[in-house]
N, CA, C and O atoms as a DFTB+ gen file, in Angstrom:
656 C
 N C O
     1  1       0.457      -1.230      -0.014
     2  2       0.169      -0.109       0.088
     3  2       0.946       1.633       0.152
     4  3       1.796       2.010       0.958
     5  1       0.536       2.151      -0.573
     6  2       1.846       3.266      -0.637
     7  2       1.653       3.998       0.788
     8  3       1.092       3.550       1.788
     9  1       2.109       4.918       0.649
    10  2       2.058       6.236       2.194
    11  2       1.601       7.030       2.275
    12  3       2.338       7.946       1.912
    13  1       0.559       7.406       2.611
    14  2       0.163       8.769       2.969
    15  2      -0.057       9.020       4.199
    16  3      -0.071       8.284       5.186
    17  1      -0.250      10.251       4.050
    18  2      -0.486      11.701       5.238
    19  2      -1.074      12.633       5.121
    20  3      -0.956      13.368       4.140
    21  1      -1.857      12.845       6.086
    22  2      -2.783      14.420       6.039
    23  2      -2.150      15.042       6.576
    24  3      -1.537      14.738       7.599
    25  1      -2.146      15.855       6.132
    26  2      -1.182      18.003       6.726
    27  2      -2.617      18.938       6.590
    28  3      -3.598      18.989       5.849
    29  1      -2.220      19.460       7.487
    30  2      -3.372      20.521       7.940
    31  2      -3.155      21.953       8.347
    32  3      -2.383      22.076       9.299
    33  1      -3.625      23.001       7.881
    34  2      -3.453      24.294       8.931
    35  2      -4.315      25.092       9.634
    36  3      -4.998      25.954       9.083
    37  1      -4.339      24.839      10.975
    38  2      -5.549      25.403      11.611
    39  2      -4.699      26.296      12.546
    40  3      -3.609      26.355      13.116
    41  1      -5.797      26.916      12.367
    42  2      -5.734      28.563      13.635
    43  2      -6.968      28.352      15.074
    44  3      -6.843      28.689      16.252
    45  1      -7.967      27.755      14.456
    46  2      -9.160      27.272      15.568
    47  2      -9.565      26.477      16.019
    48  3     -10.241      26.465      17.048
    49  1      -9.077      25.137      14.997
    50  2      -9.359      23.294      15.453
    51  2     -10.392      23.265      14.368
    52  3      -9.871      22.569      13.496
    53  1     -11.200      23.524      14.080
    54  2     -11.511      23.327      12.736
    55  2     -11.122      21.854      12.161
    56  3     -11.394      20.668      12.348
    57  1     -10.041      22.968      11.069
    58  2      -9.374      22.119      10.258
    59  2      -8.876      21.236      10.873
    60  3      -9.257      20.098      10.599
    61  1      -7.990      21.393      11.779
    62  2      -7.277      20.007      12.713
    63  2      -8.126      18.836      13.026
    64  3      -7.618      17.715      13.011
    65  1      -9.425      19.007      13.317
    66  2     -10.129      18.298      13.843
    67  2     -11.265      17.260      12.930
    68  3     -11.947      16.314      13.321
    69  1     -11.078      18.130      11.045
    70  2     -11.630      17.610      10.279
    71  2     -10.391      16.607       9.249
    72  3     -10.779      15.757       8.448
    73  1      -8.812      16.947       9.498
    74  2      -7.787      16.384       8.911
    75  2      -8.055      15.228      10.179
    76  3      -7.868      14.032       9.956
    77  1      -8.358      15.556      11.072
    78  2      -7.932      14.077      12.190
    79  2      -9.297      12.862      11.628
    80  3      -9.197      11.657      11.394
    81  1     -10.344      13.655      11.563
    82  2     -11.173      12.469      10.881
    83  2     -10.981      12.030       9.536
    84  3     -11.445      10.953       9.163
    85  1     -10.265      12.861       8.701
    86  2      -9.646      11.882       7.960
    87  2      -8.593      11.177       7.794
    88  3      -8.405      10.375       6.879
    89  1      -7.931      11.418       8.587
    90  2      -6.916      10.230       9.150
    91  2      -7.551       9.228       9.267
    92  3      -7.354       8.303       8.478
    93  1      -8.475       9.127      10.265
    94  2      -8.804       8.416      11.252
    95  2      -9.589       7.421      10.001
    96  3      -9.519       6.192       9.973
    97  1      -9.985       7.878       9.471
    98  2     -10.988       7.040       8.229
    99  2     -10.500       6.178       7.533
   100  3     -11.071       5.190       7.071
   101  1      -8.686       6.708       7.331
   102  2      -7.771       6.548       5.949
   103  2      -7.338       5.335       6.886
   104  3      -7.841       4.240       6.635
   105  1      -6.423       5.450       7.971
   106  2      -6.426       4.639       8.816
   107  2      -4.329       5.425       9.050
   108  3      -3.344       4.824       9.478
   109  1      -4.447       6.825       8.564
   110  2      -3.107       7.259       8.457
   111  2      -2.756       8.254       9.113
   112  3      -3.679       8.852       9.667
   113  1      -1.608       8.701       9.268
   114  2      -1.060       9.944      10.538
   115  2      -2.010      11.316       9.733
   116  3      -2.485      11.333       8.597
   117  1      -2.055      12.495      10.921
   118  2      -2.563      13.674      10.810
   119  2      -1.312      14.641      11.028
   120  3      -0.570      14.059      11.820
   121  1      -0.699      16.015      10.620
   122  2       0.217      16.328      11.204
   123  2       0.218      17.952      10.662
   124  3       0.226      18.405       9.517
   125  1       0.209      18.616      11.981
   126  2       0.466      20.337      11.694
   127  2       1.282      20.375      10.218
   128  3       2.035      19.470       9.856
   129  1       1.028      21.440       9.531
   130  2       1.844      22.152       8.364
   131  2       3.172      22.474       8.985
   132  3       4.267      22.239       8.475
   133  1       2.974      22.965       9.996
   134  2       4.718      23.661      10.858
   135  2       5.185      22.409      11.151
   136  3       6.235      22.426      11.793
   137  1       4.687      21.185      10.853
   138  2       5.776      19.845      11.255
   139  2       6.394      19.016       9.975
   140  3       7.259      18.141      10.009
   141  1       5.391      19.782       8.334
   142  2       5.774      19.212       7.247
   143  2       7.379      19.859       6.356
   144  3       7.760      20.914       5.848
   145  1       7.944      18.386       6.603
   146  2       9.232      18.554       6.307
   147  2       9.515      18.297       4.697
   148  3       8.498      17.866       4.153
   149  1      10.586      18.443       3.835
   150  2      11.089      17.862       2.733
   151  2      10.989      16.367       2.584
   152  3      10.704      15.527       1.730
   153  1      11.419      16.469       4.018
   154  2      11.654      14.648       4.371
   155  2      10.544      13.644       4.277
   156  3      10.518      12.489       3.852
   157  1       9.444      14.596       4.911
   158  2       7.669      14.049       5.489
   159  2       7.178      13.925       4.004
   160  3       6.562      12.928       3.627
   161  1       7.474      14.974       3.180
   162  2       6.729      14.981       1.510
   163  2       7.586      13.457       0.713
   164  3       7.104      12.568       0.012
   165  1       8.888      13.664       1.161
   166  2       9.649      12.573      -0.042
   167  2       9.422      11.030       0.670
   168  3       9.688       9.973       0.098
   169  1       8.962      11.134       1.812
   170  2       8.337       9.901       2.036
   171  2       7.396       9.410       2.225
   172  3       7.241       8.359       2.847
   173  1       6.694       9.980       1.795
   174  2       4.702       9.884       1.369
   175  2       4.404       9.609       0.148
   176  3       5.432       9.998      -0.407
   177  1       3.737       9.219      -0.672
   178  2       3.355       8.615      -2.099
   179  2       1.848       9.805      -2.046
   180  3       1.708      10.563      -3.006
   181  1       1.391       9.828      -1.525
   182  2      -0.090      10.366      -1.051
   183  2      -0.182      11.775      -0.345
   184  3       0.589      11.773       0.615
   185  1      -0.697      12.707      -0.446
   186  2      -0.192      13.775       0.446
   187  2      -1.864      14.524       0.409
   188  3      -2.314      15.019      -0.625
   189  1      -2.580      14.491       1.627
   190  2      -3.838      14.966       1.581
   191  2      -3.769      15.994       2.318
   192  3      -3.554      15.970       3.530
   193  1      -3.997      17.253       1.449
   194  2      -2.955      18.745       1.888
   195  2      -4.711      19.447       2.516
   196  3      -5.556      19.397       1.622
   197  1      -5.248      20.057       3.928
   198  2      -6.092      21.225       4.199
   199  2      -5.738      22.343       4.438
   200  3      -4.568      22.529       4.773
   201  1      -6.357      23.076       4.369
   202  2      -6.518      24.760       4.889
   203  2      -7.858      25.222       5.478
   204  3      -8.796      24.779       4.815
   205  1      -8.191      25.891       6.401
   206  2      -8.828      26.619       6.441
   207  2      -8.885      28.036       5.647
   208  3      -7.748      28.320       5.271
   209  1      -9.832      29.010       5.272
   210  2      -9.271      29.881       4.534
   211  2      -9.763      31.499       5.152
   212  3     -10.861      32.035       5.297
   213  1      -8.261      31.958       5.431
   214  2      -8.068      33.542       5.907
   215  2      -8.124      34.701       4.647
   216  3      -7.859      34.641       3.446
   217  1      -8.661      35.901       5.653
   218  2      -8.285      37.364       4.811
   219  2      -9.026      37.386       3.412
   220  3     -10.253      37.386       3.314
   221  1      -8.375      37.400       2.616
   222  2      -9.363      37.454       1.013
   223  2      -8.684      36.167       0.170
   224  3      -7.875      36.104      -0.755
   225  1      -9.415      35.185       0.948
   226  2      -9.123      33.650       0.641
   227  2      -7.872      32.721       0.332
   228  3      -7.651      31.877      -0.537
   229  1      -7.047      33.295       1.552
   230  2      -6.111      32.904       1.667
   231  2      -5.842      31.499       2.324
   232  3      -6.832      30.836       2.634
   233  1      -4.746      31.054       2.533
   234  2      -4.229      30.057       3.322
   235  2      -4.349      29.952       4.557
   236  3      -5.106      30.919       4.635
   237  1      -4.244      29.557       5.784
   238  2      -3.979      29.176       7.045
   239  2      -2.590      30.050       7.237
   240  3      -1.895      30.000       6.222
   241  1      -2.223      30.565       7.934
   242  2      -0.809      31.493       8.199
   243  2       0.420      29.775       8.084
   244  3       1.296      29.557       7.247
   245  1       0.074      29.078       9.000
   246  2       1.445      28.085       8.882
   247  2       1.161      27.748       7.271
   248  3       2.237      27.152       7.226
   249  1       0.888      27.672       6.538
   250  2       0.805      27.146       5.326
   251  2       1.987      28.067       4.486
   252  3       2.675      27.347       3.762
   253  1       2.371      29.594       4.441
   254  2       3.461      30.097       4.033
   255  2       4.334      29.299       4.118
   256  3       4.876      29.294       3.013
   257  1       4.909      28.473       4.882
   258  2       6.364      27.933       5.312
   259  2       6.044      26.359       4.570
   260  3       6.885      25.688       3.971
   261  1       4.506      25.968       4.807
   262  2       4.605      24.857       3.752
   263  2       4.372      24.812       2.538
   264  3       4.584      23.782       1.897
   265  1       3.856      25.993       1.948
   266  2       4.261      25.998       0.436
   267  2       5.709      26.254       0.258
   268  3       6.119      25.622      -0.716
   269  1       6.374      26.751       0.676
   270  2       7.770      26.983       0.752
   271  2       8.475      25.650       0.770
   272  3       9.688      25.752       0.587
   273  1       7.905      24.118       0.989
   274  2       8.766      23.142       1.281
   275  2       8.048      22.815       0.258
   276  3       8.933      22.817      -0.597
   277  1       6.708      22.420      -0.516
   278  2       6.353      22.172      -1.573
   279  2       7.183      22.788      -2.487
   280  3       7.953      22.111      -3.166
   281  1       7.126      23.916      -2.582
   282  2       7.694      24.276      -3.792
   283  2       9.667      24.213      -4.071
   284  3      10.518      24.292      -4.958
   285  1       9.559      24.086      -3.106
   286  2      11.363      23.302      -3.105
   287  2      11.103      21.717      -3.764
   288  3      11.931      21.211      -4.523
   289  1      10.109      21.172      -3.447
   290  2       9.843      19.566      -3.582
   291  2       9.682      19.139      -4.981
   292  3       9.266      19.765      -5.956
   293  1      10.031      18.148      -4.880
   294  2       9.856      17.432      -6.573
   295  2       8.115      16.018      -6.065
   296  3       8.101      14.983      -5.398
   297  1       7.097      16.710      -6.750
   298  2       5.768      15.829      -6.228
   299  2       5.527      15.105      -8.164
   300  3       4.445      14.789      -8.659
   301  1       6.853      15.037      -8.825
   302  2       6.205      13.569      -9.659
   303  2       5.755      12.466      -9.566
   304  3       6.574      11.878      -8.858
   305  1       4.981      11.789      -9.818
   306  2       4.592      10.423      -9.204
   307  2       3.595      10.686      -8.222
   308  3       2.656       9.894      -8.306
   309  1       3.456      11.761      -7.078
   310  2       2.960      11.769      -6.406
   311  2       1.435      12.154      -5.968
   312  3       1.295      13.371      -6.095
   313  1       0.527      11.671      -5.606
   314  2      -1.226      11.691      -5.695
   315  2      -1.085      13.204      -4.311
   316  3      -0.477      13.157      -3.242
   317  1      -1.839      14.302      -4.859
   318  2      -2.518      15.007      -3.673
   319  2      -4.355      15.215      -3.486
   320  3      -4.848      15.121      -4.610
   321  1      -4.932      15.345      -2.917
   322  2      -6.078      15.881      -2.628
   323  2      -5.953      16.844      -1.413
   324  3      -5.278      16.914      -0.386
   325  1      -6.798      17.452      -1.948
   326  2      -6.750      18.936      -1.118
   327  2      -8.646      19.031      -0.372
   328  3      -9.729      18.578      -0.741
   329  1      -8.256      19.725       0.592
   330  2      -9.398      19.930       1.670
   331  2      -9.105      21.697       2.007
   332  3      -8.067      22.350       2.119
   333  1     -10.695      22.084       2.102
   334  2     -10.875      23.135       2.797
   335  2     -12.138      23.693       4.025
   336  3     -13.260      23.282       4.320
   337  1     -11.488      24.537       4.385
   338  2     -12.745      24.533       5.693
   339  2     -12.722      26.455       5.536
   340  3     -11.625      26.971       5.751
   341  1     -13.805      27.325       5.206
   342  2     -14.275      28.033       5.178
   343  2     -15.896      28.308       5.548
   344  3     -16.781      27.500       5.827
   345  1     -15.925      29.799       5.434
   346  2     -17.583      30.182       5.695
   347  2     -18.459      30.954       4.529
   348  3     -18.467      32.181       4.434
   349  1     -19.070      30.224       3.803
   350  2     -19.739      30.653       2.955
   351  2     -20.810      31.270       3.260
   352  3     -21.756      31.251       2.472
   353  1     -20.890      31.978       4.524
   354  2     -22.390      33.040       4.725
   355  2     -21.385      34.196       4.136
   356  3     -21.359      34.797       3.062
   357  1     -20.264      34.255       5.760
   358  2     -19.878      35.563       6.121
   359  2     -18.268      36.107       4.901
   360  3     -17.665      37.177       4.826
   361  1     -18.061      34.630       4.062
   362  2     -17.115      34.862       3.128
   363  2     -17.779      34.599       2.056
   364  3     -17.301      33.576       1.567
   365  1     -18.549      34.953       1.498
   366  2     -19.025      34.043       0.285
   367  2     -18.478      34.614      -0.837
   368  3     -18.840      33.974      -1.825
   369  1     -17.726      35.586      -1.136
   370  2     -17.018      35.604      -2.137
   371  2     -15.425      35.063      -2.487
   372  3     -14.814      35.051      -3.555
   373  1     -15.002      34.593      -1.025
   374  2     -13.906      34.042      -1.148
   375  2     -13.919      32.502      -0.581
   376  3     -12.931      32.156       0.066
   377  1     -14.877      31.648      -0.765
   378  2     -15.357      30.386       0.160
   379  2     -14.222      29.809      -0.240
   380  3     -13.601      30.208      -1.225
   381  1     -13.835      28.767       0.531
   382  2     -12.722      28.072       0.502
   383  2     -11.652      28.342      -0.561
   384  3     -11.205      27.497      -1.336
   385  1     -11.408      29.242      -0.515
   386  2      -9.814      29.824      -1.433
   387  2      -8.923      29.613      -1.263
   388  3      -8.132      29.828      -2.182
   389  1      -8.406      29.050       0.005
   390  2      -7.002      28.880      -0.107
   391  2      -6.588      27.697      -0.187
   392  3      -5.461      27.236      -0.012
   393  1      -8.092      26.948      -0.615
   394  2      -7.049      25.460      -1.451
   395  2      -6.187      25.446      -2.675
   396  3      -5.191      24.762      -2.909
   397  1      -7.100      26.823      -3.785
   398  2      -6.332      26.945      -4.803
   399  2      -4.781      27.674      -4.538
   400  3      -4.078      27.751      -5.546
   401  1      -4.340      28.087      -3.551
   402  2      -2.906      28.521      -3.292
   403  2      -2.420      26.774      -3.129
   404  3      -1.556      26.446      -3.942
   405  1      -2.724      26.066      -2.517
   406  2      -2.514      24.895      -2.639
   407  2      -2.253      23.723      -3.665
   408  3      -1.316      22.926      -3.720
   409  1      -3.432      23.874      -4.505
   410  2      -3.760      23.359      -5.711
   411  2      -2.776      23.657      -6.630
   412  3      -2.169      22.736      -7.176
   413  1      -2.448      25.187      -6.963
   414  2      -1.548      26.197      -7.952
   415  2      -0.219      25.367      -7.535
   416  3       0.450      24.737      -8.354
   417  1       0.039      25.442      -6.313
   418  2       1.477      24.890      -5.702
   419  2       1.695      23.689      -6.369
   420  3       2.531      23.476      -7.248
   421  1       0.809      22.846      -5.845
   422  2       0.699      21.020      -6.353
   423  2       1.092      20.764      -7.270
   424  3       2.065      20.078      -7.584
   425  1       0.103      21.489      -8.031
   426  2       0.388      21.523      -9.579
   427  2       1.705      21.639     -10.790
   428  3       2.006      20.954     -11.767
   429  1       2.157      22.607     -10.290
   430  2       3.429      23.553     -10.668
   431  2       4.360      22.307     -10.230
   432  3       5.326      22.210     -10.986
   433  1       4.337      21.568      -9.461
   434  2       5.718      20.469      -8.499
   435  2       5.338      19.772      -9.387
   436  3       6.404      19.294      -9.775
   437  1       4.343      19.233     -10.191
   438  2       4.131      18.056     -10.997
   439  2       3.013      16.832     -10.232
   440  3       2.843      15.676     -10.618
   441  1       2.425      17.446      -9.178
   442  2       1.705      16.148      -8.641
   443  2       0.363      16.100      -9.763
   444  3      -0.214      16.917     -10.481
   445  1       0.241      14.589      -9.440
   446  2      -1.461      14.317      -9.708
   447  2      -2.747      14.401      -8.490
   448  3      -2.818      13.632      -7.531
   449  1      -3.854      15.676      -8.828
   450  2      -4.128      16.143      -8.384
   451  2      -5.547      15.548      -7.989
   452  3      -6.154      15.713      -9.048
   453  1      -6.397      14.991      -7.160
   454  2      -7.619      13.605      -7.038
   455  2      -8.763      14.703      -6.114
   456  3      -8.362      15.617      -5.393
   457  1      -9.936      14.427      -6.293
   458  2     -10.728      14.746      -5.425
   459  2     -11.481      15.664      -5.773
   460  3     -12.431      15.935      -5.040
   461  1     -11.273      16.381      -6.959
   462  2     -12.381      18.117      -7.377
   463  2     -14.336      17.417      -6.834
   464  3     -14.958      16.359      -6.735
   465  1     -14.461      18.426      -6.705
   466  2     -15.783      18.227      -6.023
   467  2     -16.887      19.073      -6.231
   468  3     -17.026      20.169      -5.688
   469  1     -18.154      18.230      -7.512
   470  2     -19.195      19.589      -7.935
   471  2     -19.861      20.565      -7.199
   472  3     -20.587      20.279      -6.247
   473  1     -19.574      22.153      -7.736
   474  2     -19.790      22.900      -6.720
   475  2     -20.962      23.623      -6.567
   476  3     -21.184      24.753      -6.132
   477  1     -21.894      22.465      -7.152
   478  2     -23.703      23.311      -7.267
   479  2     -24.368      22.672      -5.939
   480  3     -25.577      22.677      -5.703
   481  1     -23.472      22.182      -5.203
   482  2     -24.529      22.117      -3.480
   483  2     -24.279      22.857      -2.770
   484  3     -24.770      22.987      -1.648
   485  1     -23.472      23.491      -3.265
   486  2     -22.901      24.496      -1.987
   487  2     -23.517      26.409      -2.486
   488  3     -23.721      26.991      -3.552
   489  1     -23.597      26.732      -1.205
   490  2     -24.284      28.173      -1.518
   491  2     -22.937      28.946      -1.341
   492  3     -22.287      28.622      -0.347
   493  1     -22.232      30.256      -2.430
   494  2     -21.426      30.965      -2.131
   495  2     -21.604      31.427      -3.060
   496  3     -22.203      30.758      -3.902
   497  1     -21.035      33.281      -3.512
   498  2     -20.799      33.723      -4.573
   499  2     -19.704      33.576      -5.543
   500  3     -19.835      33.785      -6.749
   501  1     -18.244      33.081      -4.765
   502  2     -16.995      33.208      -5.683
   503  2     -16.233      32.240      -5.000
   504  3     -16.398      32.065      -3.793
   505  1     -15.376      31.564      -5.686
   506  2     -14.410      30.930      -5.099
   507  2     -13.420      31.089      -5.591
   508  3     -13.766      30.804      -6.737
   509  1     -11.653      31.500      -5.728
   510  2     -10.648      31.000      -6.253
   511  2     -10.496      29.437      -7.048
   512  3     -10.107      29.382      -8.215
   513  1     -10.900      28.041      -6.161
   514  2     -11.011      27.287      -5.654
   515  2     -11.542      26.452      -6.745
   516  3     -11.318      25.244      -6.662
   517  1     -12.322      26.969      -7.927
   518  2     -13.656      26.584      -8.269
   519  2     -12.789      26.589      -9.767
   520  3     -12.247      27.585     -10.245
   521  1     -12.808      25.125     -10.412
   522  2     -12.176      25.319     -12.123
   523  2     -13.239      24.594     -12.499
   524  3     -13.527      23.615     -11.810
   525  1     -14.035      24.920     -13.657
   526  2     -15.221      24.050     -14.144
   527  2     -15.803      23.659     -13.041
   528  3     -15.307      22.800     -12.311
   529  1     -17.031      24.310     -12.781
   530  2     -17.603      23.881     -11.543
   531  2     -17.774      23.078     -10.638
   532  3     -18.780      22.487     -10.246
   533  1     -16.152      23.078     -10.135
   534  2     -15.866      21.807      -9.767
   535  2     -15.152      22.543      -8.455
   536  3     -14.906      23.738      -8.620
   537  1     -14.832      22.026      -7.313
   538  2     -13.662      22.673      -6.402
   539  2     -13.111      21.926      -6.806
   540  3     -13.418      20.913      -7.435
   541  1     -11.603      22.613      -6.282
   542  2     -10.404      21.152      -6.775
   543  2     -10.032      20.605      -5.706
   544  3      -8.861      20.225      -5.727
   545  1     -10.768      20.366      -4.491
   546  2     -11.009      19.747      -3.471
   547  2     -11.915      19.850      -3.078
   548  3     -12.789      20.492      -3.660
   549  1     -12.189      18.985      -1.375
   550  2     -13.506      18.843      -0.519
   551  2     -13.624      20.632       0.166
   552  3     -12.874      21.330       0.849
   553  1     -14.777      20.794      -0.369
   554  2     -14.828      22.434       0.838
   555  2     -15.818      22.227       1.544
   556  3     -16.908      21.745       1.236
   557  1     -15.298      22.731       2.863
   558  2     -16.600      22.206       4.299
   559  2     -16.542      23.572       4.457
   560  3     -15.694      24.429       4.206
   561  1     -17.963      23.569       5.072
   562  2     -18.054      24.971       6.275
   563  2     -18.804      24.215       7.114
   564  3     -19.846      23.642       6.795
   565  1     -18.290      24.206       8.180
   566  2     -18.845      23.619       9.626
   567  2     -19.580      25.504      10.245
   568  3     -20.216      25.410      11.295
   569  1     -19.535      26.229       9.955
   570  2     -19.750      27.344      10.431
   571  2     -21.396      27.509      10.138
   572  3     -22.147      27.889      11.036
   573  1     -21.847      27.207       8.883
   574  2     -23.459      26.987       8.074
   575  2     -23.682      25.742       8.060
   576  3     -24.581      25.334       8.795
   577  1     -23.262      25.201       7.592
   578  2     -23.679      24.020       6.881
   579  2     -22.810      22.172       8.088
   580  3     -22.560      21.025       7.717
   581  1     -22.714      22.639       9.007
   582  2     -21.772      21.497       9.459
   583  2     -22.602      20.183       9.789
   584  3     -22.214      19.259      10.505
   585  1     -23.529      20.255       9.286
   586  2     -24.971      19.018       9.092
   587  2     -24.596      17.920       7.721
   588  3     -25.043      16.841       7.330
   589  1     -23.616      18.791       7.311
   590  2     -23.420      18.559       5.846
   591  2     -21.801      17.598       5.652
   592  3     -21.452      16.954       4.663
   593  1     -21.282      17.732       6.550
   594  2     -19.671      17.570       6.795
   595  2     -19.620      16.257       6.955
   596  3     -18.574      15.820       6.474
   597  1     -20.453      15.239       7.532
   598  2     -19.737      14.105       7.558
   599  2     -20.419      13.612       6.373
   600  3     -19.813      12.592       6.044
   601  1     -21.357      13.823       5.587
   602  2     -21.383      13.030       4.361
   603  2     -20.999      13.232       3.649
   604  3     -21.021      12.356       2.784
   605  1     -20.273      14.576       3.310
   606  2     -19.032      15.048       2.610
   607  2     -18.488      14.217       2.522
   608  3     -18.746      13.337       1.701
   609  1     -17.456      14.180       3.397
   610  2     -16.038      13.713       3.686
   611  2     -16.270      12.160       3.705
   612  3     -15.421      11.458       3.157
   613  1     -17.434      11.537       4.337
   614  2     -17.526      10.315       3.421
   615  2     -17.423      10.102       2.425
   616  3     -16.772       9.078       2.215
   617  1     -17.899      10.783       1.289
   618  2     -18.456      10.452      -0.257
   619  2     -16.675      10.776      -0.719
   620  3     -15.923       9.961      -1.253
   621  1     -16.359      12.139      -0.337
   622  2     -15.144      12.452      -1.074
   623  2     -13.920      11.028      -1.136
   624  3     -13.418      10.423      -2.083
   625  1     -13.792      10.913       0.231
   626  2     -13.213       9.068       0.629
   627  2     -12.888       8.553      -0.200
   628  3     -11.929       8.213      -0.892
   629  1     -14.346       8.508       0.019
   630  2     -14.358       7.209      -0.995
   631  2     -14.057       7.331      -2.729
   632  3     -13.757       6.439      -3.523
   633  1     -14.234       8.572      -2.916
   634  2     -13.906       8.971      -4.147
   635  2     -12.548       8.748      -4.768
   636  3     -12.153       8.346      -5.863
   637  1     -11.781       9.314      -3.248
   638  2     -10.430       9.154      -3.802
   639  2      -9.816       8.053      -3.332
   640  3      -8.824       7.598      -3.901
   641  1     -10.201       7.649      -2.527
   642  2      -9.579       5.705      -2.048
   643  2      -8.844       5.293      -3.274
   644  3      -7.677       4.945      -3.097
   645  1      -9.248       5.272      -4.311
   646  2      -9.248       4.364      -5.661
   647  2      -7.312       4.709      -5.776
   648  3      -6.311       3.995      -5.839
   649  1      -7.554       6.027      -5.756
   650  2      -6.485       6.787      -6.239
   651  2      -5.754       6.886      -5.241
   652  3      -5.099       7.928      -5.281
   653  1      -5.556       6.233      -4.300
   654  2      -4.398       6.479      -3.366
   655  2      -3.220       5.815      -2.693
   656  3      -2.486       6.467      -1.949
């Protein structure tokens, strides 16, 4: 079996909790992005990367160093799945936009990205993380749609598992 790790950036604990749930369902480890090193990236075939969204659709603060680690890594042959947390009511024009920064970084380094999610089941105005009517990963809104989170995680894991 290919080696998989979940890496998250979380300021309030929401993204950390979701990362822990995803890792538990997959039987893998979850670590904070502040603990992600070039060796962690090199040692894993699959990276499941999660961020909360801050400011004008930006990654969580700890991800800036994480993006530098990704930028210095060769992700050719690696599979990446992305998840993000956001608030579709208060930040409807940048909902889960932080996923776009991670997506762009891993694409530029040769990763195969899996796990795009149909955006039509979400209420938001705009997001840089939407390409061709799909989020680049799993978008979650625990502020307004927490009741949908468990089912969204389960469906997403079922969709990405064959690629891991």
